[in-house]
C-alpha cells in the first residue's frame, strides 16, 4: 500500500469465487487499499450463486478498504460474464443466478442455433455461436424448466450490471458484457428483437447499454456504502474486457488467462464472426473487439488432479505418452458440454508426476488450439504471449505454456488485472483518457519475459489425436 498523489478511484472484480476491491491512485496506478470477501457456488452441473452474496461481499471488501474508499471520486465494476440474474419488481433476485459455467442449457443452445439459421447465421449476426455459457441459452432453459420464475422477473441483468444497479439505482450495462449474452447483435451494436422474441424475453426487461467513456450514474444515498454521495460510477464491463483494459492491451497482443476458466484473447479492430463457435466475437469496453476462446476447465481441474494424486501442484515430471483431457465440468472449447475427464495411455511405469503433467498439457492444449483463430491474420507471432490469472505465476503452468506454444511468455507483475482495469475505466471518467492508455501509463503489463523454447509438436499431435478419436464418447457424457 502507498500514499496517493492524485484522485482516488475504486476498481471492483466480482468473480466466480469472490469480490475484490482496489482503491487506486488515478495519477500513478498505485494501490492504496484493498479488500476481498468470498462467495459460495453450488456444485454439480448446475452452478448458481445468490446475487445478494455479491453485494454483501462488495460491502465487506469496501469496508476493508477503510477511509480510502470514502475519498474515492469514481468507481467501476468488472464482473464474471454470462451469468443470468433475474430480479423482481422490487429489485430482489427471483432465484439464484445461473453462472457462466452452468451447462444445463446445452440442449437449448443447440435448439436455438438450429432455429435461427445455423452457426454461420449466428456468427454473422451476433458475432458468436451461443453455447451453454451464453445468457440467452440460460434464459431459454429457465423459461422451459421454471416458468414461474420467468413470470416473476421484472428485470434481467448480468452480474456486473446487478452490482452497478445497486450502486446507482439504474439498470445499465456496457457493450463488452452485453456482447456475451447472445441477444446483443454485434452487427448492429443493439439488442436483437428477433432473438429476444424467439426466447420470449421482453426487451423492456434489459438494461440500457452505456457507451464507452459515458458515466453510468452516481452512487445514490445509502448508509450501506463508504462512498460519498455523488461518487461517479463508470459503465463497468465483463471480467475479460476489464482485464484487457487493465493490461492496456493493444491490437495483436495475445493474452492467455489461467483461472477457474482458461481464456485466450486479443484486441482487434475487426468485428469477429467465427462460424465454428470456437471464438466468441465479444466487444471490448473501448469501442474495438475482443475475440476470445474460453475453456471451462483450467486451474481448478488441474488442482483437482493433483489432489487426487496426493501431489503438490508443481510436482510434475516429464516423459511418458499419457494423455489426460481434464474436462471435469463439461467443456466449452471444444464444445463438449456433457463431457467428463478422459485418460488414455496409462502404463505400469507411468508416474504420478507424468499424469499431473498430462493434466496441464490437456488444459493448455485447448487454449492454444484457439490462439490462431483469435489473432488477426497479420499478427506478429514474435510478440510475447501475456500470461495472467491465478495460475500465471506457477512454474508448471509457465513451462507448459512455453513448451506447447513455442512462444516467448511475459508474466505481468501487476496482480488483480480485472480490478485494475475497472479502476482504469473509473479513472478515465475523471481525466477524459482512454482507459487502456491510463493502464499503459500505470505500467501494468510490465514483467519478466521468458524466452521461447522449441515447441513440443509431438505432444500437441498426440492430444489432438486422442481428442478426435474420443469426441463421440465425450459428447455422450458419463453413463
CSV table of C-alpha atoms in Angstrom, one decimal:
chain,number,residue,atom,x,y,z
A,1,UNK,CA,0.0,0.0,0.0
A,2,UNK,CA,1.1,3.6,-0.6
A,3,UNK,CA,0.0,7.2,-0.3
A,4,UNK,CA,-1.8,8.9,-3.1
A,5,UNK,CA,-0.5,11.6,-5.4
A,6,UNK,CA,-3.8,12.1,-7.3
A,7,UNK,CA,-7.5,11.5,-7.0
A,8,UNK,CA,-8.6,8.0,-5.9
A,9,UNK,CA,-10.7,5.5,-7.8
A,10,UNK,CA,-12.1,2.1,-6.9
A,11,UNK,CA,-12.0,-0.9,-9.2
A,12,UNK,CA,-14.0,-4.0,-8.4
A,13,UNK,CA,-13.6,-7.5,-9.6
A,14,UNK,CA,-16.7,-9.6,-8.8
A,15,UNK,CA,-15.5,-13.1,-9.9
A,16,UNK,CA,-17.0,-16.6,-9.6
A,17,UNK,CA,-15.5,-17.2,-6.1
A,18,UNK,CA,-15.1,-13.8,-4.5
A,19,UNK,CA,-15.3,-10.0,-4.8
A,20,UNK,CA,-12.1,-7.9,-4.7
A,21,UNK,CA,-12.0,-4.1,-4.4
A,22,UNK,CA,-8.9,-1.9,-5.0
A,23,UNK,CA,-8.5,1.8,-4.2
A,24,UNK,CA,-6.1,3.1,-6.8
A,25,UNK,CA,-4.3,6.4,-7.2
A,26,UNK,CA,-5.5,7.6,-10.6
A,27,UNK,CA,-2.3,9.5,-11.2
A,28,UNK,CA,0.2,6.6,-10.7
A,29,UNK,CA,-1.8,3.4,-10.5
A,30,UNK,CA,-0.5,2.7,-7.0
A,31,UNK,CA,-2.9,0.6,-4.9
A,32,UNK,CA,-3.5,2.4,-1.7
A,33,UNK,CA,-6.1,0.0,-0.1
A,34,UNK,CA,-7.7,-3.3,-0.9
A,35,UNK,CA,-10.3,-5.7,0.3
A,36,UNK,CA,-11.8,-9.1,-0.5
A,37,UNK,CA,-14.7,-11.3,0.5
A,38,UNK,CA,-15.8,-14.8,-0.7
A,39,UNK,CA,-19.0,-16.1,-2.5
A,40,UNK,CA,-20.4,-19.6,-2.4
A,41,UNK,CA,-21.2,-21.5,-5.6
A,42,UNK,CA,-23.4,-24.6,-5.9
A,43,UNK,CA,-21.7,-27.8,-7.0
A,44,UNK,CA,-22.5,-30.2,-9.9
A,45,UNK,CA,-23.7,-29.5,-13.4
A,46,UNK,CA,-25.9,-26.6,-12.2
A,47,UNK,CA,-23.7,-23.7,-11.0
A,48,UNK,CA,-25.6,-21.0,-9.1
A,49,UNK,CA,-24.9,-18.1,-6.7
A,50,UNK,CA,-27.1,-15.8,-4.7
A,51,UNK,CA,-26.5,-12.2,-6.1
A,52,UNK,CA,-27.2,-10.8,-2.6
A,53,UNK,CA,-23.9,-12.5,-1.7
A,54,UNK,CA,-22.1,-10.5,-4.3
A,55,UNK,CA,-23.5,-7.3,-2.8
A,56,UNK,CA,-22.6,-8.4,0.8
A,57,UNK,CA,-19.1,-9.3,-0.4
A,58,UNK,CA,-18.7,-5.9,-2.1
A,59,UNK,CA,-19.7,-4.1,1.0
A,60,UNK,CA,-17.2,-6.1,3.1
A,61,UNK,CA,-14.4,-5.6,0.6
A,62,UNK,CA,-15.0,-1.9,0.6
A,63,UNK,CA,-15.2,-1.8,4.4
A,64,UNK,CA,-11.7,-3.4,4.4
A,65,UNK,CA,-10.5,-0.5,2.2
A,66,UNK,CA,-11.3,1.9,5.1
A,67,UNK,CA,-11.2,5.7,4.7
A,68,UNK,CA,-9.6,5.4,1.2
A,69,UNK,CA,-12.8,4.2,-0.3
A,70,UNK,CA,-14.7,7.2,1.2
A,71,UNK,CA,-12.2,9.5,-0.6
A,72,UNK,CA,-12.7,7.9,-4.0
A,73,UNK,CA,-14.1,10.1,-6.8
A,74,UNK,CA,-15.2,7.3,-9.1
A,75,UNK,CA,-15.9,3.5,-9.1
A,76,UNK,CA,-16.3,0.8,-11.7
A,77,UNK,CA,-17.3,-2.9,-11.5
A,78,UNK,CA,-15.8,-5.7,-13.6
A,79,UNK,CA,-17.7,-9.0,-13.2
A,80,UNK,CA,-18.0,-12.6,-14.3
A,81,UNK,CA,-19.6,-12.8,-17.7
A,82,UNK,CA,-22.7,-14.5,-19.0
A,83,UNK,CA,-24.5,-15.0,-15.6
A,84,UNK,CA,-28.3,-14.7,-15.7
A,85,UNK,CA,-29.6,-12.5,-12.9
A,86,UNK,CA,-33.4,-12.3,-12.6
A,87,UNK,CA,-34.9,-9.5,-10.4
A,88,UNK,CA,-38.5,-9.0,-9.3
A,89,UNK,CA,-40.4,-5.7,-9.3
A,90,UNK,CA,-38.7,-4.6,-6.0
A,91,UNK,CA,-35.2,-5.3,-7.5
A,92,UNK,CA,-34.7,-8.5,-5.4
A,93,UNK,CA,-33.3,-11.7,-7.0
A,94,UNK,CA,-36.1,-14.1,-8.1
A,95,UNK,CA,-33.8,-17.0,-7.7
A,96,UNK,CA,-30.0,-17.7,-7.6
A,97,UNK,CA,-28.1,-16.5,-10.6
A,98,UNK,CA,-27.2,-19.1,-13.3
A,99,UNK,CA,-23.4,-18.7,-13.7
A,100,UNK,CA,-21.3,-18.9,-16.8
A,101,UNK,CA,-20.2,-22.5,-16.0
A,102,UNK,CA,-23.7,-23.8,-15.6
A,103,UNK,CA,-24.0,-26.1,-18.6
A,104,UNK,CA,-27.6,-27.3,-18.2
A,105,UNK,CA,-28.7,-25.2,-21.1
A,106,UNK,CA,-26.7,-27.1,-23.7
A,107,UNK,CA,-29.9,-28.6,-25.3
A,108,UNK,CA,-31.4,-25.1,-25.5
A,109,UNK,CA,-28.2,-23.8,-27.2
A,110,UNK,CA,-28.3,-26.4,-29.9
A,111,UNK,CA,-32.0,-25.8,-30.5
A,112,UNK,CA,-31.5,-22.0,-30.8
A,113,UNK,CA,-28.7,-22.4,-33.2
A,114,UNK,CA,-30.9,-24.6,-35.5
A,115,UNK,CA,-34.0,-22.3,-35.1
A,116,UNK,CA,-32.1,-19.1,-36.0
A,117,UNK,CA,-30.4,-20.3,-39.2
A,118,UNK,CA,-27.4,-22.3,-38.0
A,119,UNK,CA,-23.9,-21.4,-36.7
A,120,UNK,CA,-22.9,-19.2,-39.7
A,121,UNK,CA,-26.0,-17.1,-39.3
A,122,UNK,CA,-25.4,-16.6,-35.6
A,123,UNK,CA,-21.8,-15.7,-36.1
A,124,UNK,CA,-22.6,-13.1,-38.8
A,125,UNK,CA,-25.5,-11.6,-36.7
A,126,UNK,CA,-24.3,-11.8,-33.1
A,127,UNK,CA,-20.6,-12.3,-33.6
A,128,UNK,CA,-20.7,-15.6,-31.6
A,129,UNK,CA,-22.3,-19.0,-31.9
A,130,UNK,CA,-24.1,-19.5,-28.5
A,131,UNK,CA,-23.1,-22.4,-26.3
A,132,UNK,CA,-24.3,-23.3,-22.8
A,133,UNK,CA,-22.4,-20.5,-21.3
A,134,UNK,CA,-24.3,-17.7,-23.1
A,135,UNK,CA,-27.0,-15.9,-21.2
A,136,UNK,CA,-29.6,-16.4,-24.0
A,137,UNK,CA,-29.5,-20.1,-23.6
A,138,UNK,CA,-29.8,-19.8,-19.8
A,139,UNK,CA,-33.0,-17.7,-20.2
A,140,UNK,CA,-34.4,-20.4,-22.6
A,141,UNK,CA,-33.6,-23.1,-20.0
A,142,UNK,CA,-35.3,-21.1,-17.3
A,143,UNK,CA,-38.4,-20.5,-19.4
A,144,UNK,CA,-38.6,-24.2,-20.0
A,145,UNK,CA,-37.9,-25.5,-16.5
A,146,UNK,CA,-39.0,-22.7,-14.2
A,147,UNK,CA,-41.8,-20.7,-15.9
A,148,UNK,CA,-43.0,-19.3,-12.6
A,149,UNK,CA,-39.5,-17.6,-12.1
A,150,UNK,CA,-39.8,-16.2,-15.6
A,151,UNK,CA,-43.2,-14.7,-14.9
A,152,UNK,CA,-41.9,-13.1,-11.7
A,153,UNK,CA,-39.0,-11.5,-13.5
A,154,UNK,CA,-39.2,-7.7,-13.9
A,155,UNK,CA,-35.6,-7.1,-14.9
A,156,UNK,CA,-32.8,-9.2,-16.4
A,157,UNK,CA,-29.2,-8.4,-15.6
A,158,UNK,CA,-25.6,-9.7,-15.8
A,159,UNK,CA,-23.6,-10.0,-12.7
A,160,UNK,CA,-21.7,-6.7,-13.2
A,161,UNK,CA,-25.0,-5.0,-14.1
A,162,UNK,CA,-26.5,-6.1,-10.9
A,163,UNK,CA,-23.8,-4.5,-8.7
A,164,UNK,CA,-23.7,-1.4,-10.8
A,165,UNK,CA,-27.5,-1.1,-10.4
A,166,UNK,CA,-27.1,-1.5,-6.6
A,167,UNK,CA,-24.6,1.4,-6.7
A,168,UNK,CA,-26.6,3.8,-8.9
A,169,UNK,CA,-30.2,2.7,-8.7
A,170,UNK,CA,-30.4,2.5,-12.6
A,171,UNK,CA,-30.3,-0.5,-14.9
A,172,UNK,CA,-27.2,-0.3,-17.2
A,173,UNK,CA,-24.7,-2.5,-18.9
A,174,UNK,CA,-21.9,-2.0,-21.4
A,175,UNK,CA,-21.2,-3.3,-24.9
A,176,UNK,CA,-18.4,-5.6,-23.7
A,177,UNK,CA,-20.6,-7.6,-21.3
A,178,UNK,CA,-23.7,-7.3,-23.4
A,179,UNK,CA,-21.8,-9.0,-26.3
A,180,UNK,CA,-21.7,-12.2,-24.2
A,181,UNK,CA,-25.4,-12.5,-23.8
A,182,UNK,CA,-26.4,-13.8,-27.3
A,183,UNK,CA,-29.2,-11.3,-27.6
A,184,UNK,CA,-26.9,-8.3,-28.4
A,185,UNK,CA,-26.1,-8.2,-32.1
A,186,UNK,CA,-22.5,-7.1,-32.9
A,187,UNK,CA,-23.5,-6.4,-36.4
A,188,UNK,CA,-25.8,-3.5,-35.3
A,189,UNK,CA,-24.5,-3.0,-31.7
A,190,UNK,CA,-28.0,-3.3,-30.4
A,191,UNK,CA,-30.4,-5.8,-28.8
A,192,UNK,CA,-31.7,-8.2,-31.4
A,193,UNK,CA,-35.6,-8.1,-31.3
A,194,UNK,CA,-35.9,-11.4,-33.3
A,195,UNK,CA,-33.7,-13.4,-30.9
A,196,UNK,CA,-35.5,-11.9,-27.9
A,197,UNK,CA,-38.9,-12.8,-29.4
A,198,UNK,CA,-37.6,-16.3,-30.0
A,199,UNK,CA,-36.8,-16.8,-26.3
A,200,UNK,CA,-39.8,-14.8,-25.1
A,201,UNK,CA,-37.8,-12.0,-23.4
A,202,UNK,CA,-39.3,-8.6,-23.4
A,203,UNK,CA,-36.6,-6.0,-24.3
A,204,UNK,CA,-38.0,-3.7,-21.7
A,205,UNK,CA,-36.5,-6.0,-19.0
A,206,UNK,CA,-33.0,-5.4,-20.3
A,207,UNK,CA,-30.6,-2.6,-19.1
A,208,UNK,CA,-29.6,0.4,-21.1
A,209,UNK,CA,-26.2,-0.1,-22.9
A,210,UNK,CA,-23.8,2.7,-21.7
A,211,UNK,CA,-21.3,4.0,-24.3
A,212,UNK,CA,-17.6,3.8,-23.7
A,213,UNK,CA,-16.5,6.7,-21.6
A,214,UNK,CA,-20.0,7.6,-20.5
A,215,UNK,CA,-21.0,7.9,-16.9
A,216,UNK,CA,-23.5,5.2,-15.8
A,217,UNK,CA,-24.7,7.2,-12.8
A,218,UNK,CA,-23.6,8.3,-9.4
A,219,UNK,CA,-23.6,6.4,-6.1
A,220,UNK,CA,-27.1,7.1,-4.6
A,221,UNK,CA,-27.5,7.9,-0.9
A,222,UNK,CA,-27.1,4.7,1.1
A,223,UNK,CA,-25.7,4.0,4.5
A,224,UNK,CA,-24.5,0.6,3.2
A,225,UNK,CA,-21.5,2.1,1.3
A,226,UNK,CA,-18.5,4.1,2.3
A,227,UNK,CA,-18.6,6.3,-0.8
A,228,UNK,CA,-19.5,10.0,-0.7
A,229,UNK,CA,-22.9,10.8,-2.2
A,230,UNK,CA,-22.4,11.7,-5.9
A,231,UNK,CA,-19.3,9.5,-6.5
A,232,UNK,CA,-19.2,8.8,-10.2
A,233,UNK,CA,-20.0,5.2,-11.4
A,234,UNK,CA,-18.5,4.0,-14.7
A,235,UNK,CA,-20.2,1.6,-17.1
A,236,UNK,CA,-18.2,-1.4,-15.8
A,237,UNK,CA,-17.8,-4.4,-18.0
A,238,UNK,CA,-17.2,-8.2,-18.1
A,239,UNK,CA,-14.1,-9.6,-16.5
A,240,UNK,CA,-12.1,-10.4,-19.7
A,241,UNK,CA,-12.8,-6.9,-21.1
A,242,UNK,CA,-11.8,-5.4,-17.8
A,243,UNK,CA,-8.5,-7.4,-17.8
A,244,UNK,CA,-7.8,-6.2,-21.3
A,245,UNK,CA,-8.2,-2.6,-20.0
A,246,UNK,CA,-6.1,-3.5,-17.0
A,247,UNK,CA,-3.2,-4.6,-19.3
A,248,UNK,CA,-3.6,-1.5,-21.6
A,249,UNK,CA,-3.9,-4.1,-24.4
A,250,UNK,CA,-3.1,-3.0,-27.9
A,251,UNK,CA,-4.4,-4.9,-31.0
A,252,UNK,CA,-2.4,-8.0,-31.8
A,253,UNK,CA,-1.0,-8.8,-28.4
A,254,UNK,CA,-2.3,-12.2,-27.3
A,255,UNK,CA,-3.4,-12.9,-23.7
A,256,UNK,CA,-3.7,-16.3,-22.1
A,257,UNK,CA,-5.5,-16.2,-18.7
A,258,UNK,CA,-5.3,-19.1,-16.3
A,259,UNK,CA,-8.1,-19.1,-13.8
A,260,UNK,CA,-11.2,-21.1,-12.9
A,261,UNK,CA,-11.7,-20.9,-16.6
A,262,UNK,CA,-9.0,-20.5,-19.2
A,263,UNK,CA,-9.2,-17.8,-21.8
A,264,UNK,CA,-7.2,-16.7,-24.8
A,265,UNK,CA,-8.0,-13.3,-26.4
A,266,UNK,CA,-6.6,-10.3,-28.2
A,267,UNK,CA,-7.9,-6.8,-29.0
A,268,UNK,CA,-8.9,-6.4,-32.7
A,269,UNK,CA,-10.1,-3.6,-34.9
A,270,UNK,CA,-12.1,-6.1,-36.9
A,271,UNK,CA,-15.5,-7.4,-35.8
A,272,UNK,CA,-15.1,-11.2,-35.3
A,273,UNK,CA,-17.5,-13.8,-36.7
A,274,UNK,CA,-16.3,-17.4,-36.3
A,275,UNK,CA,-18.9,-19.9,-37.6
A,276,UNK,CA,-17.2,-22.8,-35.8
A,277,UNK,CA,-18.1,-21.3,-32.5
A,278,UNK,CA,-14.6,-21.7,-31.1
A,279,UNK,CA,-14.1,-17.9,-30.9
A,280,UNK,CA,-16.6,-15.7,-29.2
A,281,UNK,CA,-16.9,-12.4,-31.0
A,282,UNK,CA,-17.0,-10.2,-28.0
A,283,UNK,CA,-16.9,-6.4,-28.0
A,284,UNK,CA,-14.3,-4.8,-25.8
A,285,UNK,CA,-15.0,-1.9,-23.3
A,286,UNK,CA,-13.5,0.8,-25.5
A,287,UNK,CA,-15.1,0.5,-29.0
A,288,UNK,CA,-12.9,-2.2,-30.5
A,289,UNK,CA,-13.4,-6.0,-30.4
A,290,UNK,CA,-12.2,-8.8,-28.2
A,291,UNK,CA,-12.3,-12.2,-30.0
A,292,UNK,CA,-11.9,-14.8,-27.2
A,293,UNK,CA,-11.9,-18.5,-26.7
A,294,UNK,CA,-12.8,-19.9,-23.3
A,295,UNK,CA,-12.4,-23.3,-21.6
A,296,UNK,CA,-14.4,-24.4,-18.5
A,297,UNK,CA,-11.5,-26.4,-17.1
A,298,UNK,CA,-8.3,-24.8,-16.1
A,299,UNK,CA,-6.6,-24.3,-12.7
A,300,UNK,CA,-9.3,-25.9,-10.6
A,301,UNK,CA,-9.3,-29.0,-12.8
A,302,UNK,CA,-5.6,-29.4,-12.7
A,303,UNK,CA,-5.5,-28.8,-8.9
A,304,UNK,CA,-8.2,-31.5,-8.5
A,305,UNK,CA,-6.0,-34.0,-10.4
A,306,UNK,CA,-3.1,-33.1,-8.1
A,307,UNK,CA,-5.2,-33.6,-5.1
A,308,UNK,CA,-6.4,-37.0,-6.3
A,309,UNK,CA,-2.8,-38.0,-6.8
A,310,UNK,CA,-1.8,-36.6,-3.4
A,311,UNK,CA,0.8,-34.3,-5.1
A,312,UNK,CA,1.7,-30.7,-4.9
A,313,UNK,CA,0.6,-28.8,-8.0
A,314,UNK,CA,4.2,-28.2,-9.0
A,315,UNK,CA,5.2,-31.9,-8.7
A,316,UNK,CA,5.2,-32.6,-12.5
A,317,UNK,CA,7.5,-35.0,-14.2
A,318,UNK,CA,8.5,-35.2,-17.9
A,319,UNK,CA,8.2,-38.3,-20.1
A,320,UNK,CA,5.6,-40.8,-21.0
A,321,UNK,CA,2.9,-40.9,-23.7
A,322,UNK,CA,-0.1,-40.4,-21.4
A,323,UNK,CA,-2.9,-38.1,-22.4
A,324,UNK,CA,-5.4,-36.6,-20.0
A,325,UNK,CA,-8.3,-34.4,-21.1
A,326,UNK,CA,-9.3,-32.7,-17.8
A,327,UNK,CA,-12.9,-31.9,-18.8
A,328,UNK,CA,-14.2,-32.3,-15.3
A,329,UNK,CA,-17.0,-29.8,-15.7
A,330,UNK,CA,-18.0,-30.5,-19.3
A,331,UNK,CA,-16.2,-28.3,-21.8
A,332,UNK,CA,-16.8,-25.2,-23.9
A,333,UNK,CA,-13.7,-25.4,-26.1
A,334,UNK,CA,-14.0,-27.9,-27.6
A,335,UNK,CA,-17.8,-27.7,-27.4
A,336,UNK,CA,-18.5,-30.8,-25.3
A,337,UNK,CA,-20.8,-29.7,-22.5
A,338,UNK,CA,-21.6,-33.3,-21.4
A,339,UNK,CA,-18.0,-34.4,-21.3
A,340,UNK,CA,-16.1,-35.7,-18.3
A,341,UNK,CA,-12.4,-36.3,-17.9
A,342,UNK,CA,-10.7,-38.8,-20.1
A,343,UNK,CA,-7.4,-40.7,-19.5
A,344,UNK,CA,-5.5,-42.5,-22.3
A,345,UNK,CA,-2.2,-44.3,-22.5
A,346,UNK,CA,-1.7,-45.3,-18.8
A,347,UNK,CA,1.1,-47.8,-18.3
A,348,UNK,CA,2.7,-49.7,-15.4
A,349,UNK,CA,5.7,-47.3,-15.5
A,350,UNK,CA,3.6,-44.1,-15.6
A,351,UNK,CA,4.4,-41.9,-12.7
A,352,UNK,CA,2.1,-39.6,-10.7
A,353,UNK,CA,4.1,-36.7,-11.8
A,354,UNK,CA,3.7,-37.6,-15.5
A,355,UNK,CA,0.0,-37.9,-15.0
A,356,UNK,CA,-0.1,-34.5,-13.4
A,357,UNK,CA,1.9,-33.0,-16.3
A,358,UNK,CA,-0.6,-34.6,-18.7
A,359,UNK,CA,-3.4,-32.7,-16.9
A,360,UNK,CA,-1.5,-29.4,-17.5
A,361,UNK,CA,-0.9,-30.4,-21.1
A,362,UNK,CA,-4.6,-31.2,-21.7
A,363,UNK,CA,-5.8,-27.9,-20.2
A,364,UNK,CA,-3.3,-25.7,-22.2
A,365,UNK,CA,-3.9,-27.7,-25.5
A,366,UNK,CA,-7.4,-26.4,-25.8
A,367,UNK,CA,-6.5,-22.8,-25.4
A,368,UNK,CA,-3.5,-22.9,-27.7
A,369,UNK,CA,-5.6,-24.6,-30.4
A,370,UNK,CA,-7.8,-21.5,-30.5
A,371,UNK,CA,-5.0,-18.9,-30.4
A,372,UNK,CA,-4.6,-18.8,-34.2
A,373,UNK,CA,-8.3,-18.1,-34.6
A,374,UNK,CA,-8.3,-15.3,-32.0
A,375,UNK,CA,-5.4,-13.4,-33.6
A,376,UNK,CA,-5.7,-11.4,-36.8
A,377,UNK,CA,-4.0,-12.9,-39.8
A,378,UNK,CA,-1.3,-10.3,-39.9
A,379,UNK,CA,-0.5,-10.6,-36.1
A,380,UNK,CA,3.2,-10.6,-35.2
A,381,UNK,CA,4.0,-14.0,-33.8
A,382,UNK,CA,7.2,-12.8,-32.2
A,383,UNK,CA,5.1,-10.7,-29.7
A,384,UNK,CA,5.3,-12.4,-26.3
A,385,UNK,CA,2.2,-14.2,-25.0
A,386,UNK,CA,0.9,-12.4,-21.9
A,387,UNK,CA,0.2,-14.9,-19.2
A,388,UNK,CA,-2.2,-13.7,-16.5
A,389,UNK,CA,-4.6,-15.1,-13.9
A,390,UNK,CA,-4.2,-17.2,-10.8
A,391,UNK,CA,-2.0,-19.8,-12.5
A,392,UNK,CA,0.3,-17.4,-14.3
A,393,UNK,CA,3.0,-17.4,-11.5
A,394,UNK,CA,3.1,-21.2,-11.3
A,395,UNK,CA,6.2,-22.7,-12.7
A,396,UNK,CA,4.4,-25.7,-14.1
A,397,UNK,CA,1.9,-23.5,-15.9
A,398,UNK,CA,4.6,-21.3,-17.3
A,399,UNK,CA,6.7,-24.1,-18.6
A,400,UNK,CA,3.8,-26.0,-20.1
A,401,UNK,CA,2.6,-22.9,-22.0
A,402,UNK,CA,6.2,-22.2,-23.2
A,403,UNK,CA,6.7,-25.8,-24.3
A,404,UNK,CA,3.4,-26.2,-26.1
A,405,UNK,CA,3.2,-22.8,-27.7
A,406,UNK,CA,6.9,-22.3,-28.7
A,407,UNK,CA,6.4,-18.6,-27.9
A,408,UNK,CA,8.0,-16.2,-25.6
A,409,UNK,CA,5.9,-15.7,-22.5
A,410,UNK,CA,5.6,-12.5,-20.4
A,411,UNK,CA,4.2,-12.5,-16.9
A,412,UNK,CA,2.9,-9.1,-15.8
A,413,UNK,CA,3.9,-8.1,-12.3
A,414,UNK,CA,0.6,-6.4,-11.7
A,415,UNK,CA,-2.0,-8.5,-10.0
A,416,UNK,CA,-5.8,-8.2,-9.9
A,417,UNK,CA,-5.9,-7.1,-13.5
A,418,UNK,CA,-9.7,-7.1,-13.7
A,419,UNK,CA,-10.0,-4.8,-10.7
A,420,UNK,CA,-7.2,-2.6,-12.1
A,421,UNK,CA,-9.0,-2.5,-15.5
A,422,UNK,CA,-12.1,-1.4,-13.7
A,423,UNK,CA,-10.1,1.2,-11.8
A,424,UNK,CA,-8.6,2.5,-15.1
A,425,UNK,CA,-12.1,2.8,-16.5
A,426,UNK,CA,-13.1,4.8,-13.4
A,427,UNK,CA,-10.0,7.0,-13.8
A,428,UNK,CA,-10.9,7.7,-17.4
A,429,UNK,CA,-14.1,9.3,-16.3
A,430,UNK,CA,-12.0,11.8,-14.3
A,431,UNK,CA,-9.3,12.5,-16.8
A,432,UNK,CA,-11.1,12.0,-20.1
A,433,UNK,CA,-8.4,9.5,-21.2
A,434,UNK,CA,-8.9,6.1,-22.9
A,435,UNK,CA,-8.8,3.6,-20.0
A,436,UNK,CA,-6.3,1.4,-21.8
A,437,UNK,CA,-4.0,4.5,-22.1
A,438,UNK,CA,-4.4,5.0,-18.4
A,439,UNK,CA,-3.3,1.4,-17.7
A,440,UNK,CA,-0.3,1.8,-20.0
A,441,UNK,CA,0.6,4.9,-18.1
A,442,UNK,CA,0.4,2.9,-14.9
A,443,UNK,CA,2.8,0.2,-16.5
A,444,UNK,CA,0.5,-2.7,-15.5
A,445,UNK,CA,1.8,-5.1,-18.2
A,446,UNK,CA,5.4,-4.8,-17.3
A,447,UNK,CA,7.0,-8.0,-16.1
A,448,UNK,CA,9.7,-10.6,-16.9
A,449,UNK,CA,9.8,-12.2,-20.3
A,450,UNK,CA,10.6,-16.0,-20.6
A,451,UNK,CA,12.4,-16.9,-23.8
A,452,UNK,CA,10.7,-19.3,-26.2
A,453,UNK,CA,11.6,-23.0,-26.3
A,454,UNK,CA,11.2,-25.5,-29.1
A,455,UNK,CA,7.5,-26.3,-29.5
A,456,UNK,CA,6.5,-29.9,-28.4
A,457,UNK,CA,4.7,-30.7,-31.6
A,458,UNK,CA,4.5,-34.4,-30.8
A,459,UNK,CA,2.6,-33.8,-27.6
A,460,UNK,CA,0.1,-31.4,-29.3
A,461,UNK,CA,-0.4,-34.0,-32.1
A,462,UNK,CA,-0.9,-36.8,-29.6
A,463,UNK,CA,-3.5,-34.9,-27.6
A,464,UNK,CA,-5.3,-33.8,-30.8
A,465,UNK,CA,-5.5,-37.4,-32.0
A,466,UNK,CA,-6.9,-38.7,-28.7
A,467,UNK,CA,-9.5,-35.8,-28.7
A,468,UNK,CA,-10.5,-36.5,-32.2
A,469,UNK,CA,-10.9,-40.3,-31.6
A,470,UNK,CA,-12.7,-39.8,-28.3
A,471,UNK,CA,-15.1,-37.0,-29.3
A,472,UNK,CA,-18.1,-39.2,-29.8
A,473,UNK,CA,-17.6,-40.8,-26.4
A,474,UNK,CA,-17.0,-37.4,-24.7
A,475,UNK,CA,-20.1,-35.9,-26.3
A,476,UNK,CA,-22.3,-38.6,-24.8
A,477,UNK,CA,-21.1,-37.9,-21.3
A,478,UNK,CA,-20.8,-40.3,-18.4
A,479,UNK,CA,-23.3,-43.1,-18.1
